Amino acid sequence: MEITSVGIVGAGQMGNGIAHVFALAGFDVLMTDITQEALDKALALIGRNMDRQVARGKVSAEDKAAALGRIRTTLKLTDLGQTDLVIEAATERETVKQAIFEDLLPHLKPTTILTSNTSSISITRLASRTNRPEKFMGFHFMNPVPVMQLVELIRGIATDEPTYRAMLGVVERLGKTAASAEDFPAFIVNRILMPMINEAVYTLYEGVGNVKSIDSSMKLGANHPMGPLELADFIGLDTCLAIMNVLHEGLADTKYRPCPLLTKYVEAGWLGRKTGRGFYDYRGEVPVPTR
């Protein structure tokens, strides 16, 4: 099952990072989004991120130019149908993902492997809405994709062995490390990480500490490179809330109940770095805690 071309649905934070690493690894990449502005912004960001790699000596200028030449964009989702592998990297809402798959399915080659970069949603359930559950997998990259080494591979109940082996080979070609996870809510990384972030928000909500003291405590006391509230802003508070809701609903355990303060920030549109405000206000020269 040779994979040479990749279609990526979504040019946001995850989609452009995935395009970046696939292009550098020699794959032909076709990326789609709903606006040309989003695609142009993604290409510009990929270029800047590759410039940093060149400056640090991790990538040659020639490799950068060749990689950028392998990335094409389109506003037509159906154009992705002739690629060997499709990676859905849209927003973390199941209805959105299902609608994408329904629109895409009639245009796919019989051999195309279909994957989702979902960080929490059931792969078995997503696969069951397609015509190829045996060729469907969870393909979960960590953010930022060019930097983070891990890729979670999640098989649905119907995923066949050739598909799994093919995706292992892709991860190896990318120079990353695969971790196989069972198809349970939030898989491995977010099953552990998101409750920690949610507990940090509860700690803030209950007045145990303010934003600065909570983040400083975890950085200096647990040697975390980034505090949990700072990390939540980086991930996106809407994404954190969506994953906590999946955990709470999927496992029916009150320990996964999203903190009301997290819900309030999302309702206010304070989603973190991408909106300029979250647990920190990023609109000035230096981020300032909002509580």
Short mmCIF file of C-alpha atoms in Angstrom, two decimals:
data_model
loop_
_atom_site.label_atom_id
_atom_site.label_comp_id
_atom_site.label_asym_id
_atom_site.label_seq_id
_atom_site.Cartn_x
_atom_site.Cartn_y
_atom_site.Cartn_z
CA MET A 1 0.00 0.00 0.00
CA GLU A 2 2.30 2.75 -1.29
CA ILE A 3 1.40 6.27 -0.21
CA THR A 4 2.89 9.17 -2.16
CA SER A 5 0.13 11.81 -2.10
CA VAL A 6 -1.73 13.24 0.89
CA GLY A 7 -4.90 15.31 1.08
CA ILE A 8 -5.37 17.48 4.17
CA VAL A 9 -8.77 18.86 5.17
CA GLY A 10 -8.26 22.04 7.15
CA ALA A 11 -5.46 24.62 6.95
CA GLY A 12 -5.56 25.73 10.58
CA GLN A 13 -3.07 25.19 13.38
CA MET A 14 -2.96 21.41 12.93
CA GLY A 15 -3.58 21.18 9.19
CA ASN A 16 -0.76 23.49 8.15
CA GLY A 17 1.64 21.75 10.53
CA ILE A 18 0.73 18.37 9.06
CA ALA A 19 1.22 19.73 5.53
CA HIS A 20 4.62 21.10 6.60
CA VAL A 21 6.01 17.76 7.83
CA PHE A 22 4.58 15.71 4.95
CA ALA A 23 6.02 18.05 2.33
CA LEU A 24 9.47 17.96 3.96
CA ALA A 25 9.28 14.16 3.99
CA GLY A 26 8.77 14.09 0.21
CA PHE A 27 5.00 13.57 -0.05
CA ASP A 28 2.87 15.50 -2.53
CA VAL A 29 0.41 17.53 -0.43
CA LEU A 30 -3.00 18.93 -1.40
CA MET A 31 -4.55 21.10 1.33
CA THR A 32 -8.11 22.44 1.39
CA ASP A 33 -10.10 24.87 3.51
CA ILE A 34 -13.30 26.87 3.11
CA THR A 35 -11.62 30.20 2.23
CA GLN A 36 -8.65 31.23 0.10
CA GLU A 37 -7.60 33.55 2.92
CA ALA A 38 -7.16 30.57 5.25
CA LEU A 39 -5.08 28.73 2.66
CA ASP A 40 -2.88 31.76 1.94
CA LYS A 41 -2.35 32.30 5.67
CA ALA A 42 -1.38 28.65 6.09
CA LEU A 43 1.16 28.76 3.26
CA ALA A 44 2.72 31.92 4.67
CA LEU A 45 2.99 30.33 8.12
CA ILE A 46 4.53 27.15 6.71
CA GLY A 47 7.11 29.29 4.91
CA ARG A 48 8.01 31.19 8.09
CA ASN A 49 8.27 27.99 10.14
CA MET A 50 10.55 26.43 7.52
CA ASP A 51 12.66 29.59 7.56
CA ARG A 52 13.23 29.01 11.28
CA GLN A 53 14.32 25.45 10.56
CA VAL A 54 16.75 26.70 7.92
CA ALA A 55 18.14 29.30 10.32
CA ARG A 56 18.73 26.58 12.93
CA GLY A 57 20.42 24.30 10.43
CA LYS A 58 17.74 21.60 10.65
CA VAL A 59 16.64 22.01 7.02
CA SER A 60 18.59 23.20 4.00
CA ALA A 61 17.35 26.07 1.83
CA GLU A 62 17.08 23.60 -1.05
CA ASP A 63 14.93 21.20 0.99
CA LYS A 64 12.69 24.07 2.04
CA ALA A 65 12.17 25.19 -1.56
CA ALA A 66 11.46 21.63 -2.69
CA ALA A 67 8.97 21.08 0.16
CA LEU A 68 7.05 24.28 -0.56
CA GLY A 69 6.88 23.20 -4.20
CA ARG A 70 5.13 19.99 -3.15
CA ILE A 71 2.25 21.80 -1.43
CA ARG A 72 -0.80 22.70 -3.48
CA THR A 73 -4.08 24.17 -2.26
CA THR A 74 -7.69 23.98 -3.38
CA LEU A 75 -11.08 25.24 -2.26
CA LYS A 76 -12.74 22.07 -3.60
CA LEU A 77 -12.92 19.29 -1.04
CA THR A 78 -13.62 16.82 -3.83
CA ASP A 79 -10.17 17.47 -5.36
CA LEU A 80 -8.69 15.42 -2.52
CA GLY A 81 -10.39 12.30 -3.83
CA GLN A 82 -7.44 11.10 -5.91
CA THR A 83 -4.86 11.23 -3.13
CA ASP A 84 -3.58 8.05 -1.47
CA LEU A 85 -4.20 9.26 2.07
CA VAL A 86 -6.67 11.82 3.42
CA ILE A 87 -6.17 13.42 6.83
CA GLU A 88 -9.15 15.30 8.24
CA ALA A 89 -7.91 18.11 10.51
CA ALA A 90 -11.06 20.18 10.90
CA THR A 91 -12.55 21.55 14.12
CA GLU A 92 -13.14 19.11 17.00
CA ARG A 93 -16.87 18.72 16.38
CA GLU A 94 -18.21 15.35 15.31
CA THR A 95 -21.01 16.74 13.13
CA VAL A 96 -18.50 18.79 11.14
CA LYS A 97 -16.24 15.79 10.62
CA GLN A 98 -19.13 13.57 9.54
CA ALA A 99 -20.29 16.16 7.00
CA ILE A 100 -16.78 16.34 5.54
CA PHE A 101 -16.57 12.57 5.15
CA GLU A 102 -20.04 12.38 3.56
CA ASP A 103 -19.09 15.00 0.96
CA LEU A 104 -15.73 13.39 0.27
CA LEU A 105 -16.63 9.69 0.09
CA PRO A 106 -18.13 9.58 -3.44
CA HIS A 107 -14.91 11.03 -4.87
CA LEU A 108 -12.31 8.81 -3.16
CA LYS A 109 -10.29 6.13 -4.91
CA PRO A 110 -11.14 2.61 -3.66
CA THR A 111 -7.64 2.33 -2.18
CA THR A 112 -7.54 5.70 -0.39
CA ILE A 113 -6.96 5.51 3.36
CA LEU A 114 -9.17 7.90 5.32
CA THR A 115 -7.96 9.25 8.68
CA SER A 116 -8.95 11.81 11.28
CA ASN A 117 -6.66 13.95 13.41
CA THR A 118 -9.35 14.00 16.12
CA SER A 119 -7.95 14.27 19.62
CA SER A 120 -10.86 12.58 21.37
CA ILE A 121 -13.79 11.40 19.21
CA SER A 122 -14.54 7.70 18.68
CA ILE A 123 -12.76 6.38 15.59
CA THR A 124 -15.15 3.43 15.36
CA ARG A 125 -18.14 5.78 15.29
CA LEU A 126 -16.59 8.08 12.68
CA ALA A 127 -15.57 5.08 10.54
CA SER A 128 -19.07 3.59 10.68
CA ARG A 129 -20.39 6.60 8.76
CA THR A 130 -18.08 5.87 5.83
CA ASN A 131 -17.93 3.24 3.09
CA ARG A 132 -14.46 2.07 4.17
CA PRO A 133 -14.30 1.41 7.94
CA GLU A 134 -11.50 -1.09 7.31
CA LYS A 135 -9.42 1.71 5.75
CA PHE A 136 -10.22 4.29 8.44
CA MET A 137 -7.95 5.25 11.37
CA GLY A 138 -7.24 7.88 13.93
CA PHE A 139 -4.02 9.72 13.02
CA HIS A 140 -3.45 12.14 15.89
CA PHE A 141 -0.52 14.56 15.63
CA MET A 142 0.65 16.68 18.56
CA ASN A 143 0.84 20.46 18.40
CA PRO A 144 3.06 22.06 17.09
CA VAL A 145 3.37 19.31 14.50
CA PRO A 146 6.85 20.18 13.13
CA VAL A 147 8.30 20.08 16.66
CA MET A 148 6.46 17.29 18.48
CA GLN A 149 7.74 13.76 17.95
CA LEU A 150 4.66 11.68 18.79
CA VAL A 151 1.82 10.51 16.56
CA GLU A 152 -1.02 8.51 18.12
CA LEU A 153 -2.39 5.73 15.89
CA ILE A 154 -5.91 4.65 16.81
CA ARG A 155 -7.60 1.68 15.19
CA GLY A 156 -11.38 1.47 15.06
CA ILE A 157 -13.00 -1.90 15.57
CA ALA A 158 -13.02 -2.54 11.80
CA THR A 159 -9.56 -1.16 10.86
CA ASP A 160 -7.61 -3.85 9.01
CA GLU A 161 -3.96 -4.76 9.53
CA PRO A 162 -2.68 -3.51 6.12
CA THR A 163 -4.08 -0.05 6.86
CA TYR A 164 -2.45 0.03 10.29
CA ARG A 165 0.88 -1.16 8.85
CA ALA A 166 0.70 1.44 6.09
CA MET A 167 0.21 4.22 8.63
CA LEU A 168 3.09 2.93 10.75
CA GLY A 169 5.24 3.22 7.62
CA VAL A 170 4.07 6.80 7.04
CA VAL A 171 4.98 7.80 10.61
CA GLU A 172 8.42 6.25 10.16
CA ARG A 173 8.94 8.12 6.89
CA LEU A 174 8.01 11.37 8.66
CA GLY A 175 10.79 10.69 11.17
CA LYS A 176 8.31 10.60 14.06
CA THR A 177 7.39 8.01 16.68
CA ALA A 178 4.08 6.14 16.73
CA ALA A 179 2.14 5.20 19.87
CA SER A 180 -0.77 2.81 19.38
CA ALA A 181 -3.85 3.70 21.42
CA GLU A 182 -7.13 1.88 21.92
CA ASP A 183 -10.30 3.58 20.74
CA PHE A 184 -11.46 4.99 24.07
CA PRO A 185 -12.39 8.66 24.67
CA ALA A 186 -9.38 11.00 24.25
CA PHE A 187 -6.99 8.07 23.66
CA ILE A 188 -3.70 8.30 25.65
CA VAL A 189 -2.25 11.82 25.64
CA ASN A 190 -5.45 13.79 26.14
CA ARG A 191 -6.92 11.23 28.54
CA ILE A 192 -4.07 12.22 30.86
CA LEU A 193 -3.37 15.83 29.83
CA MET A 194 -6.87 17.35 29.64
CA PRO A 195 -8.01 16.37 33.15
CA MET A 196 -4.81 18.00 34.45
CA ILE A 197 -5.62 21.21 32.57
CA ASN A 198 -9.24 21.04 33.75
CA GLU A 199 -8.05 20.61 37.36
CA ALA A 200 -5.80 23.66 36.94
CA VAL A 201 -8.87 25.64 35.83
CA TYR A 202 -10.76 24.35 38.91
CA THR A 203 -7.82 25.48 41.05
CA LEU A 204 -8.21 28.95 39.53
CA TYR A 205 -12.02 28.84 39.82
CA GLU A 206 -11.88 27.94 43.51
CA GLY A 207 -9.35 30.66 44.29
CA VAL A 208 -6.57 28.31 45.35
CA GLY A 209 -4.17 30.32 43.19
CA ASN A 210 -4.20 32.91 40.43
CA VAL A 211 -3.12 32.29 36.83
CA LYS A 212 0.48 33.26 37.41
CA SER A 213 0.91 31.23 40.60
CA ILE A 214 -0.68 28.10 39.11
CA ASP A 215 1.49 28.17 36.01
CA SER A 216 4.66 29.05 37.93
CA SER A 217 3.99 26.25 40.43
CA MET A 218 3.77 23.61 37.72
CA LYS A 219 6.77 24.94 35.79
CA LEU A 220 9.05 25.29 38.80
CA GLY A 221 7.58 22.56 41.00
CA ALA A 222 6.91 19.83 38.43
CA ASN A 223 9.45 20.89 35.77
CA HIS A 224 6.76 21.37 33.12
CA PRO A 225 8.03 23.49 30.20
CA MET A 226 4.71 25.34 30.06
CA GLY A 227 2.12 25.97 32.78
CA PRO A 228 -1.26 24.23 32.36
CA LEU A 229 -3.23 27.44 31.80
CA GLU A 230 -0.65 28.74 29.33
CA LEU A 231 -0.83 25.37 27.59
CA ALA A 232 -4.63 25.53 27.48
CA ASP A 233 -4.39 28.92 25.75
CA PHE A 234 -1.92 27.44 23.26
CA ILE A 235 -4.18 24.46 22.48
CA GLY A 236 -7.38 26.53 22.38
CA LEU A 237 -9.91 26.60 25.22
CA ASP A 238 -12.69 25.49 22.86
CA THR A 239 -10.68 22.38 22.01
CA CYS A 240 -9.98 21.70 25.70
CA LEU A 241 -13.69 22.00 26.50
CA ALA A 242 -14.68 19.77 23.59
CA ILE A 243 -12.30 17.03 24.76
CA MET A 244 -13.49 17.28 28.36
CA ASN A 245 -17.09 16.95 27.14
CA VAL A 246 -16.14 13.81 25.19
CA LEU A 247 -14.48 12.36 28.30
CA HIS A 248 -17.40 13.28 30.55
CA GLU A 249 -20.05 11.90 28.20
CA GLY A 250 -18.05 8.89 27.01
CA LEU A 251 -16.87 7.65 30.41
CA ALA A 252 -19.81 8.88 32.53
CA ASP A 253 -17.56 9.83 35.43
CA THR A 254 -17.98 13.11 37.31
CA LYS A 255 -14.22 13.50 37.64
CA TYR A 256 -14.24 14.56 33.98
CA ARG A 257 -16.86 17.31 34.44
CA PRO A 258 -15.59 20.44 32.65
CA CYS A 259 -14.90 23.31 35.01
CA PRO A 260 -17.65 25.99 34.78
CA LEU A 261 -14.93 28.64 34.40
CA LEU A 262 -13.59 26.89 31.30
CA THR A 263 -17.10 26.90 29.85
CA LYS A 264 -17.49 30.60 30.70
CA TYR A 265 -14.26 31.55 28.90
CA VAL A 266 -15.36 29.65 25.80
CA GLU A 267 -18.80 31.27 25.89
CA ALA A 268 -17.08 34.67 26.06
CA GLY A 269 -15.03 33.82 22.97
CA TRP A 270 -11.82 33.96 25.00
CA LEU A 271 -10.28 30.89 23.39
CA GLY A 272 -6.60 31.59 24.01
CA ARG A 273 -3.84 32.68 21.69
CA LYS A 274 -5.91 32.34 18.52
CA THR A 275 -8.43 34.96 19.69
CA GLY A 276 -5.99 37.18 21.61
CA ARG A 277 -7.45 36.41 25.04
CA GLY A 278 -7.82 33.37 27.25
CA PHE A 279 -6.27 32.86 30.65
CA TYR A 280 -3.79 35.45 29.38
CA ASP A 281 -4.38 38.60 27.36
CA TYR A 282 -2.07 38.52 24.32
CA ARG A 283 -3.03 41.85 22.79
CA GLY A 284 -0.06 43.75 24.25
CA GLU A 285 3.66 43.23 23.95
CA VAL A 286 3.70 40.83 26.93
CA PRO A 287 0.94 38.33 27.86
CA VAL A 288 -0.94 39.46 30.98
CA PRO A 289 -3.01 37.08 33.19
CA THR A 290 -6.76 37.74 32.99
CA ARG A 291 -7.39 36.51 36.54
#
